[in-house]
Amino acid sequence: MRKLKSKYELLRQKVFIIIYGSNTLGGRLFDIILLLIILLSVFLVMLESVQRIDKVHHEILFYGEWIITIFFTVEYILRLLCNKKPLSYVFSFYGVVDLISLLPMYLAFFIPSTSFLVAFRALRLLRLFAILDLMPIIGQQSHLKLALKASKNKIIVFVYFIVIVSIVLGTLMFLIEGRENGFNDIPTSIYWCIVTMTTVGYGDLSPATPLGQFIASFIMIMGYGIIAVPTGIVTAEYAGVKKNNPELDAKKVCPNCTTFIYDLNANYCYNCGTKL
Amino acid sequence: MRKLKSKYELLRQKVFIIIYGSNTLGGRLFDIILLLIILLSVFLVMLESVQRIDKVHHEILFYGEWIITIFFTVEYILRLLCNKKPLSYVFSFYGVVDLISLLPMYLAFFIPSTSFLVAFRALRLLRLFAILDLMPIIGQQSHLKLALKASKNKIIVFVYFIVIVSIVLGTLMFLIEGRENGFNDIPTSIYWCIVTMTTVGYGDLSPATPLGQFIASFIMIMGYGIIAVPTGIVTAEYAGVKKNNPELDAKKVCPNCTTFIYDLNANYCYNCGTKL
Amino acid sequence: MRKLKSKYELLRQKVFIIIYGSNTLGGRLFDIILLLIILLSVFLVMLESVQRIDKVHHEILFYGEWIITIFFTVEYILRLLCNKKPLSYVFSFYGVVDLISLLPMYLAFFIPSTSFLVAFRALRLLRLFAILDLMPIIGQQSHLKLALKASKNKIIVFVYFIVIVSIVLGTLMFLIEGRENGFNDIPTSIYWCIVTMTTVGYGDLSPATPLGQFIASFIMIMGYGIIAVPTGIVTAEYAGVKKNNPELDAKKVCPNCTTFIYDLNANYCYNCGTKL
Amino acid sequence: MRKLKSKYELLRQKVFIIIYGSNTLGGRLFDIILLLIILLSVFLVMLESVQRIDKVHHEILFYGEWIITIFFTVEYILRLLCNKKPLSYVFSFYGVVDLISLLPMYLAFFIPSTSFLVAFRALRLLRLFAILDLMPIIGQQSHLKLALKASKNKIIVFVYFIVIVSIVLGTLMFLIEGRENGFNDIPTSIYWCIVTMTTVGYGDLSPATPLGQFIASFIMIMGYGIIAVPTGIVTAEYAGVKKNNPELDAKKVCPNCTTFIYDLNANYCYNCGTKL
């Protein structure tokens, strides 16, 4: 009995290393397979939405979906079983993402009207950040993260400013252009104003009166200039963070004198000459 | 009599603290209620403009409007009464905003044709900057304000440059494309040129002749490149202001050695060790 | 005779100071009048192009045009007469601008088909940079000018890169989308590609095939990212120029110790205490 | 025999200097002629695509094409013959470009359906970077190259982020707007989302439902703000690279004291006074 338990424990550890780790061959292989299946799963949902393809290949798509769903279900259960603290996984960021990309398929089976929730599967793509090892670039301790954290409040004020200006100017444009030019109500006008200020400019709505065009020109130039503000903030904060935290750019640390090494190809510490 | 006056004085002070302050529970509560009613009032104006909703719920919207108007009227009178220098409020920024968001409703009652002025109510949203405590970010002594102040003249030159270029090139495009391609007159062509230079690009007007498309391409690339200028200016000024005024980023000041503390969570001054 | 000549010389000097200078009351007044007439002249050309207005007020506009033309002609002659080196004016930047905004009106009188050249009058708006005293901001010795000069070559490479990419991808899109989707020929496709890369996006042409939309998405993301390059260059050069030439920001120079004073309101040199 | 070989060797060297070099008069002349023929060749392909022109001048264009093709063929062979290591040319960047701009013409002669490959000829325009001597600005050791190299990973993450967000929000918009508003399938919705996030905004697709417009507004503001990130990264990296590698801006190096000279017009080393 004890031997069996120990055997199970050994297996659990092995599976844990494969699923959660990425240093071993098995772990790396698992990551790549997971990556491919995630891409395939997103691709399937896309194909299904294309009527021309869905009409012809409906059955293949249907079975493909279920095979992928079963794979992800098994993966989810394994992640729970091999983890000593399964709850820490369940409530982790990726745990929540895995669950809400998994549930819709089952839900849609019982309640067909919820089939649109399958779209949430695309969220699983976020796991690619972990698989492709991009976390050092956007992770907690990256320059980018620190800079965005430092700019956060200013960016919020900026967004807030755009929204208020859009409400005021949108209301004004509704009064100037009116229903005959497609500005049917204030929410639509506000939508138009955001389309204009962000320089998107669909053209589904565009001012037709001279006064409307004049105010639109004003909004456009304002929107064009405003973009300088968040850019300036992020840039300055990023440069500041970069200057104050040079160690985040370091590729290695010298084991002898703890000097930061910035050159990935360095073989010797440039400070004390220790072989790295 | 004197007792009554002192009682009134006490009440006045209490109301003043609630309305103008935000440190007490009452003051905080008042701020939140005001915030909600402002949002509700803007929301009502929007709903009213949507014909489908207005047709069905006209009465509810109408009474809602009046209840809100009465609330703001009472608020305005209270602000006047409880303030020792009521005129300083009347001519303050928010005092003016409050008045021009209040008057239209009464005006529209007597002169129905002025009902569109109700739109100015959206200006009251600006008060949210005060309620949400965003002033330190955009206030007089913020990095952002100082940077924008330093960039002001350069940004004006930049806007001015865009306008002149738009007039010259807009006139040119009117001559090239002409009335048959929708460039009906020079003001319209200038409007098109601004739409293009700011990369908004509605597409309500677009060049149809090869020469017009060539010049449009030139305008687009120019506009795309020009955006670099205000961004560069704001960024450089912001970085400069940030470097020269590090104290504006400080979260606390050590009461013992007056060192600036940048970490919000610091419990001890990192310079002299005094408990903060 | 000699007295007359000296009288003429005195008059010449007076007129010179009024027309070319801006320090005296007369010079300032002349500048303001010139400014207003330039604006009026541009405004008249615009109004003339609006058929609705031109139909009704044709005569007023016509006479207005001629009055302004005569004013500018007199101004041009005066500038020549009162200047000791009239040729230096004729071949100066503003001299050329003045001439090419003046000639078209006379040309159009004799050769009606050249009436469109009147549009060049808008160029005269550039004189506002001098009148509004904006030259210190964009002049030879300004940070902006130095930064743009330092970035020039890099910006040219960037524009060149956009053009080449547009030609290659435009050709590709012509092959993919073809004539049935409006991509009539390669120049049109290149025009579309520039419209897309600069994020203008009129929508007069847009890809209709899945492959075309895929490549368009690629072009868009590329164009969206590329904007970072000129912005980065201008910003970094501007910051560098600003750092290396702090004296260009100086408002005054202390006459005693030649310290640069950056505060416009300073009454005393902050270094040696000399009254400024 | 040996004399003939030596004569051939001499000729080979002469041709090599003319074709590969640009310091001699012949080399410079060859570069300019090559530049003009490349431009002409791209221009011809464009003209051919314009039906109106092709119909009238088909023969001229056809013969022009073949003359240019023969010129480039001769050039390619000469480049091979006069080079001691012809393979190093064949597999160099420009060698590959030359081949893939040359082959399509011959291919199209035998297999008419491949005529569209002629478009690749536009790639030859890249040679202009070498001819116009722009390499120091974008070459291996330029600030720009180093900055882009340093930003590369972060820009990739950023592009990746845009793509994921587009997939998630595109799917959502497909569910909200649906086929009746033109959002025919998920790939089309993703295409729309990229069009919106990059602020291109064709308007071939635009949200029609209130909820769709609300989410679109959110996407637009997000896209408008996100542009700050790559710009901030490139700017900060560029500024850093510029600071750490000032020698790359140097125009000359003093032969006596090896000081970097930044002023192109300097005649004497500002450090030791040596004549440059």
mmCIF file of C-alpha atoms in Angstrom, chain A residues 69-261:
data_model
loop_
_atom_site.group_PDB
_atom_site.id
_atom_site.type_symbol
_atom_site.label_atom_id
_atom_site.label_comp_id
_atom_site.label_asym_id
_atom_site.label_seq_id
_atom_site.Cartn_x
_atom_site.Cartn_y
_atom_site.Cartn_z
ATOM 1 C CA THR A 69 -12.454 19.796 -25.672
ATOM 2 C CA ILE A 70 -11.664 16.363 -24.285
ATOM 3 C CA PHE A 71 -7.928 17.078 -24.521
ATOM 4 C CA PHE A 72 -8.331 20.314 -22.567
ATOM 5 C CA THR A 73 -10.594 18.593 -20.027
ATOM 6 C CA VAL A 74 -7.971 15.903 -19.416
ATOM 7 C CA GLU A 75 -5.295 18.574 -19.195
ATOM 8 C CA TYR A 76 -7.361 20.496 -16.637
ATOM 9 C CA ILE A 77 -7.930 17.389 -14.484
ATOM 10 C CA LEU A 78 -4.245 16.436 -14.685
ATOM 11 C CA ARG A 79 -3.231 19.931 -13.636
ATOM 12 C CA LEU A 80 -5.515 19.556 -10.603
ATOM 13 C CA LEU A 81 -4.367 16.046 -9.725
ATOM 14 C CA CYS A 82 -0.615 16.493 -10.005
ATOM 15 C CA ASN A 83 -0.563 19.788 -8.136
ATOM 16 C CA LYS A 84 -0.080 19.613 -4.366
ATOM 17 C CA LYS A 85 -2.121 22.782 -3.956
ATOM 18 C CA PRO A 86 -4.762 22.424 -6.690
ATOM 19 C CA LEU A 87 -6.674 25.475 -5.468
ATOM 20 C CA SER A 88 -3.696 27.707 -6.113
ATOM 21 C CA TYR A 89 -3.980 26.653 -9.754
ATOM 22 C CA VAL A 90 -7.775 26.996 -9.899
ATOM 23 C CA PHE A 91 -7.636 30.600 -8.724
ATOM 24 C CA SER A 92 -4.481 31.529 -10.615
ATOM 25 C CA PHE A 93 -4.799 33.669 -13.759
ATOM 26 C CA TYR A 94 -4.268 30.767 -16.147
ATOM 27 C CA GLY A 95 -6.501 28.500 -14.033
ATOM 28 C CA VAL A 96 -9.429 30.865 -14.479
ATOM 29 C CA VAL A 97 -8.670 31.274 -18.203
ATOM 30 C CA ASP A 98 -8.536 27.482 -18.654
ATOM 31 C CA LEU A 99 -11.869 27.036 -16.919
ATOM 32 C CA ILE A 100 -13.761 29.732 -18.819
ATOM 33 C CA SER A 101 -12.397 28.430 -22.120
ATOM 34 C CA LEU A 102 -13.485 24.907 -21.186
ATOM 35 C CA LEU A 103 -16.951 25.357 -19.719
ATOM 36 C CA PRO A 104 -18.741 26.937 -22.739
ATOM 37 C CA MET A 105 -18.402 23.768 -24.836
ATOM 38 C CA TYR A 106 -20.207 21.718 -22.211
ATOM 39 C CA LEU A 107 -22.716 24.483 -21.553
ATOM 40 C CA ALA A 108 -23.495 24.720 -25.275
ATOM 41 C CA PHE A 109 -24.166 20.987 -25.269
ATOM 42 C CA PHE A 110 -26.965 21.365 -22.740
ATOM 43 C CA ILE A 111 -28.094 24.928 -23.531
ATOM 44 C CA PRO A 112 -27.527 25.463 -27.285
ATOM 45 C CA SER A 113 -28.235 29.199 -27.038
ATOM 46 C CA THR A 114 -24.987 29.709 -25.109
ATOM 47 C CA SER A 115 -22.846 28.394 -27.960
ATOM 48 C CA PHE A 116 -21.475 31.874 -28.590
ATOM 49 C CA LEU A 117 -19.506 31.611 -25.343
ATOM 50 C CA VAL A 118 -17.140 29.294 -27.205
ATOM 51 C CA ALA A 119 -15.522 32.527 -28.323
ATOM 52 C CA PHE A 120 -13.898 32.825 -24.912
ATOM 53 C CA ARG A 121 -11.614 30.023 -25.960
ATOM 54 C CA ALA A 122 -9.486 32.656 -27.683
ATOM 55 C CA LEU A 123 -8.455 33.824 -24.225
ATOM 56 C CA ARG A 124 -6.360 30.696 -23.950
ATOM 57 C CA LEU A 125 -4.019 32.291 -26.477
ATOM 58 C CA LEU A 126 -2.735 34.318 -23.548
ATOM 59 C CA ARG A 127 -0.956 31.183 -22.364
ATOM 60 C CA LEU A 128 1.356 31.645 -25.331
ATOM 61 C CA PHE A 129 3.014 34.455 -23.419
ATOM 62 C CA ALA A 130 4.143 31.856 -20.899
ATOM 63 C CA ILE A 131 5.000 29.156 -23.454
ATOM 64 C CA LEU A 132 6.968 31.503 -25.702
ATOM 65 C CA ASP A 133 8.843 32.728 -22.637
ATOM 66 C CA LEU A 134 7.788 36.330 -23.145
ATOM 67 C CA MET A 135 7.169 36.914 -19.467
ATOM 68 C CA PRO A 136 10.550 38.532 -18.761
ATOM 69 C CA ILE A 137 9.516 41.236 -21.219
ATOM 70 C CA ILE A 138 6.074 41.953 -19.802
ATOM 71 C CA GLY A 139 6.297 40.334 -16.353
ATOM 72 C CA GLN A 140 6.088 41.969 -12.930
ATOM 73 C CA GLN A 141 9.723 42.965 -12.890
ATOM 74 C CA SER A 142 10.073 44.164 -16.495
ATOM 75 C CA HIS A 143 10.766 47.742 -17.532
ATOM 76 C CA LEU A 144 7.539 47.753 -19.516
ATOM 77 C CA LYS A 145 5.416 46.691 -16.550
ATOM 78 C CA LEU A 146 7.043 49.206 -14.221
ATOM 79 C CA ALA A 147 6.642 51.988 -16.782
ATOM 80 C CA LEU A 148 2.975 51.148 -17.389
ATOM 81 C CA LYS A 149 2.412 50.978 -13.627
ATOM 82 C CA ALA A 150 3.979 54.425 -13.211
ATOM 83 C CA SER A 151 1.911 55.848 -16.095
ATOM 84 C CA LYS A 152 -1.347 54.135 -15.104
ATOM 85 C CA ASN A 153 -3.021 57.020 -13.289
ATOM 86 C CA LYS A 154 -2.042 59.521 -15.958
ATOM 87 C CA ILE A 155 -3.336 57.286 -18.721
ATOM 88 C CA ILE A 156 -6.635 56.880 -16.839
ATOM 89 C CA VAL A 157 -6.985 60.659 -16.577
ATOM 90 C CA PHE A 158 -6.242 60.874 -20.284
ATOM 91 C CA VAL A 159 -8.908 58.292 -21.195
ATOM 92 C CA TYR A 160 -11.317 60.010 -18.869
ATOM 93 C CA PHE A 161 -10.587 63.332 -20.536
ATOM 94 C CA ILE A 162 -11.257 61.869 -23.990
ATOM 95 C CA VAL A 163 -14.583 60.424 -22.792
ATOM 96 C CA ILE A 164 -15.783 63.731 -21.265
ATOM 97 C CA VAL A 165 -14.723 65.737 -24.309
ATOM 98 C CA SER A 166 -16.490 63.183 -26.519
ATOM 99 C CA ILE A 167 -19.699 63.511 -24.498
ATOM 100 C CA VAL A 168 -19.670 67.325 -24.621
ATOM 101 C CA LEU A 169 -18.682 67.584 -28.299
ATOM 102 C CA GLY A 170 -20.853 64.624 -29.296
ATOM 103 C CA THR A 171 -23.879 66.347 -27.784
ATOM 104 C CA LEU A 172 -22.946 69.536 -29.611
ATOM 105 C CA MET A 173 -22.643 67.716 -32.946
ATOM 106 C CA PHE A 174 -26.040 66.058 -32.414
ATOM 107 C CA LEU A 175 -27.536 69.537 -32.116
ATOM 108 C CA ILE A 176 -25.650 70.868 -35.158
ATOM 109 C CA GLU A 177 -25.933 67.978 -37.599
ATOM 110 C CA GLY A 178 -29.156 66.460 -36.367
ATOM 111 C CA ARG A 179 -31.059 63.376 -37.458
ATOM 112 C CA GLU A 180 -31.096 64.250 -41.164
ATOM 113 C CA ASN A 181 -27.314 63.739 -41.377
ATOM 114 C CA GLY A 182 -27.289 60.431 -39.491
ATOM 115 C CA PHE A 183 -26.526 61.810 -36.032
ATOM 116 C CA ASN A 184 -29.664 60.057 -34.772
ATOM 117 C CA ASP A 185 -29.153 60.508 -31.059
ATOM 118 C CA ILE A 186 -26.549 61.616 -28.533
ATOM 119 C CA PRO A 187 -25.004 58.150 -27.946
ATOM 120 C CA THR A 188 -24.466 57.815 -31.714
ATOM 121 C CA SER A 189 -22.919 61.287 -31.796
ATOM 122 C CA ILE A 190 -20.599 60.389 -28.938
ATOM 123 C CA TYR A 191 -19.615 57.233 -30.807
ATOM 124 C CA TRP A 192 -18.866 59.401 -33.861
ATOM 125 C CA CYS A 193 -16.824 61.766 -31.710
ATOM 126 C CA ILE A 194 -14.681 58.929 -30.339
ATOM 127 C CA VAL A 195 -14.265 57.555 -33.887
ATOM 128 C CA THR A 196 -12.996 61.001 -34.882
ATOM 129 C CA MET A 197 -10.819 61.860 -31.891
ATOM 130 C CA THR A 198 -8.969 58.561 -32.035
ATOM 131 C CA THR A 199 -8.365 59.235 -35.765
ATOM 132 C CA VAL A 200 -10.124 55.989 -36.722
ATOM 133 C CA GLY A 201 -12.658 57.748 -38.960
ATOM 134 C CA TYR A 202 -14.893 55.024 -40.388
ATOM 135 C CA GLY A 203 -16.967 57.437 -42.373
ATOM 136 C CA ASP A 204 -20.239 55.656 -41.550
ATOM 137 C CA LEU A 205 -21.126 59.027 -40.079
ATOM 138 C CA SER A 206 -19.530 62.236 -41.261
ATOM 139 C CA PRO A 207 -20.531 65.871 -40.824
ATOM 140 C CA ALA A 208 -22.400 67.398 -43.762
ATOM 141 C CA THR A 209 -23.026 70.967 -42.613
ATOM 142 C CA PRO A 210 -20.265 73.601 -42.865
ATOM 143 C CA LEU A 211 -20.435 74.290 -39.120
ATOM 144 C CA GLY A 212 -20.318 70.570 -38.380
ATOM 145 C CA GLN A 213 -17.271 70.177 -40.607
ATOM 146 C CA PHE A 214 -15.592 73.101 -38.901
ATOM 147 C CA ILE A 215 -16.126 71.607 -35.441
ATOM 148 C CA ALA A 216 -15.084 68.182 -36.765
ATOM 149 C CA SER A 217 -11.829 69.738 -38.033
ATOM 150 C CA PHE A 218 -11.266 71.167 -34.583
ATOM 151 C CA ILE A 219 -11.940 67.766 -32.963
ATOM 152 C CA MET A 220 -9.558 66.046 -35.393
ATOM 153 C CA ILE A 221 -6.659 68.422 -34.792
ATOM 154 C CA MET A 222 -7.274 68.151 -31.061
ATOM 155 C CA GLY A 223 -7.348 64.359 -31.229
ATOM 156 C CA TYR A 224 -4.224 64.351 -33.368
ATOM 157 C CA GLY A 225 -2.405 66.475 -30.820
ATOM 158 C CA ILE A 226 -3.707 64.669 -27.742
ATOM 159 C CA ILE A 227 -2.009 61.439 -28.783
ATOM 160 C CA ALA A 228 1.242 63.182 -27.861
ATOM 161 C CA VAL A 229 0.265 63.147 -24.195
ATOM 162 C CA PRO A 230 0.059 59.409 -23.374
ATOM 163 C CA THR A 231 3.019 58.777 -25.654
ATOM 164 C CA GLY A 232 5.062 61.390 -23.846
ATOM 165 C CA ILE A 233 4.105 59.983 -20.466
ATOM 166 C CA VAL A 234 4.849 56.342 -21.299
ATOM 167 C CA THR A 235 8.123 57.269 -22.996
ATOM 168 C CA ALA A 236 9.373 59.418 -20.135
ATOM 169 C CA GLU A 237 8.336 56.869 -17.509
ATOM 170 C CA TYR A 238 9.883 54.033 -19.505
ATOM 171 C CA ALA A 239 13.150 55.937 -19.888
ATOM 172 C CA GLY A 240 13.129 56.719 -16.156
ATOM 173 C CA VAL A 241 12.406 53.128 -15.145
ATOM 174 C CA LYS A 242 15.126 51.914 -17.524
ATOM 175 C CA LYS A 243 17.643 54.283 -16.000
ATOM 176 C CA ASN A 244 16.782 53.412 -12.397
ATOM 177 C CA ASN A 245 16.607 49.643 -12.916
ATOM 178 C CA PRO A 246 19.479 48.721 -15.249
ATOM 179 C CA GLU A 247 19.661 45.277 -13.657
ATOM 180 C CA LEU A 248 16.389 44.297 -15.412
ATOM 181 C CA ASP A 249 18.193 44.402 -18.751
ATOM 182 C CA ALA A 250 20.964 42.168 -17.484
ATOM 183 C CA LYS A 251 21.174 38.793 -19.169
ATOM 184 C CA LYS A 252 23.394 37.137 -16.543
ATOM 185 C CA VAL A 253 24.960 37.968 -13.206
ATOM 186 C CA CYS A 254 28.616 37.202 -12.555
ATOM 187 C CA PRO A 255 28.730 34.507 -9.829
ATOM 188 C CA ASN A 256 31.974 35.897 -8.467
ATOM 189 C CA CYS A 257 31.528 39.675 -8.260
ATOM 190 C CA THR A 258 27.736 39.902 -8.928
ATOM 191 C CA THR A 259 28.312 42.358 -11.790
ATOM 192 C CA PHE A 260 25.372 42.562 -14.245
ATOM 193 C CA ILE A 261 26.274 41.231 -17.687
#
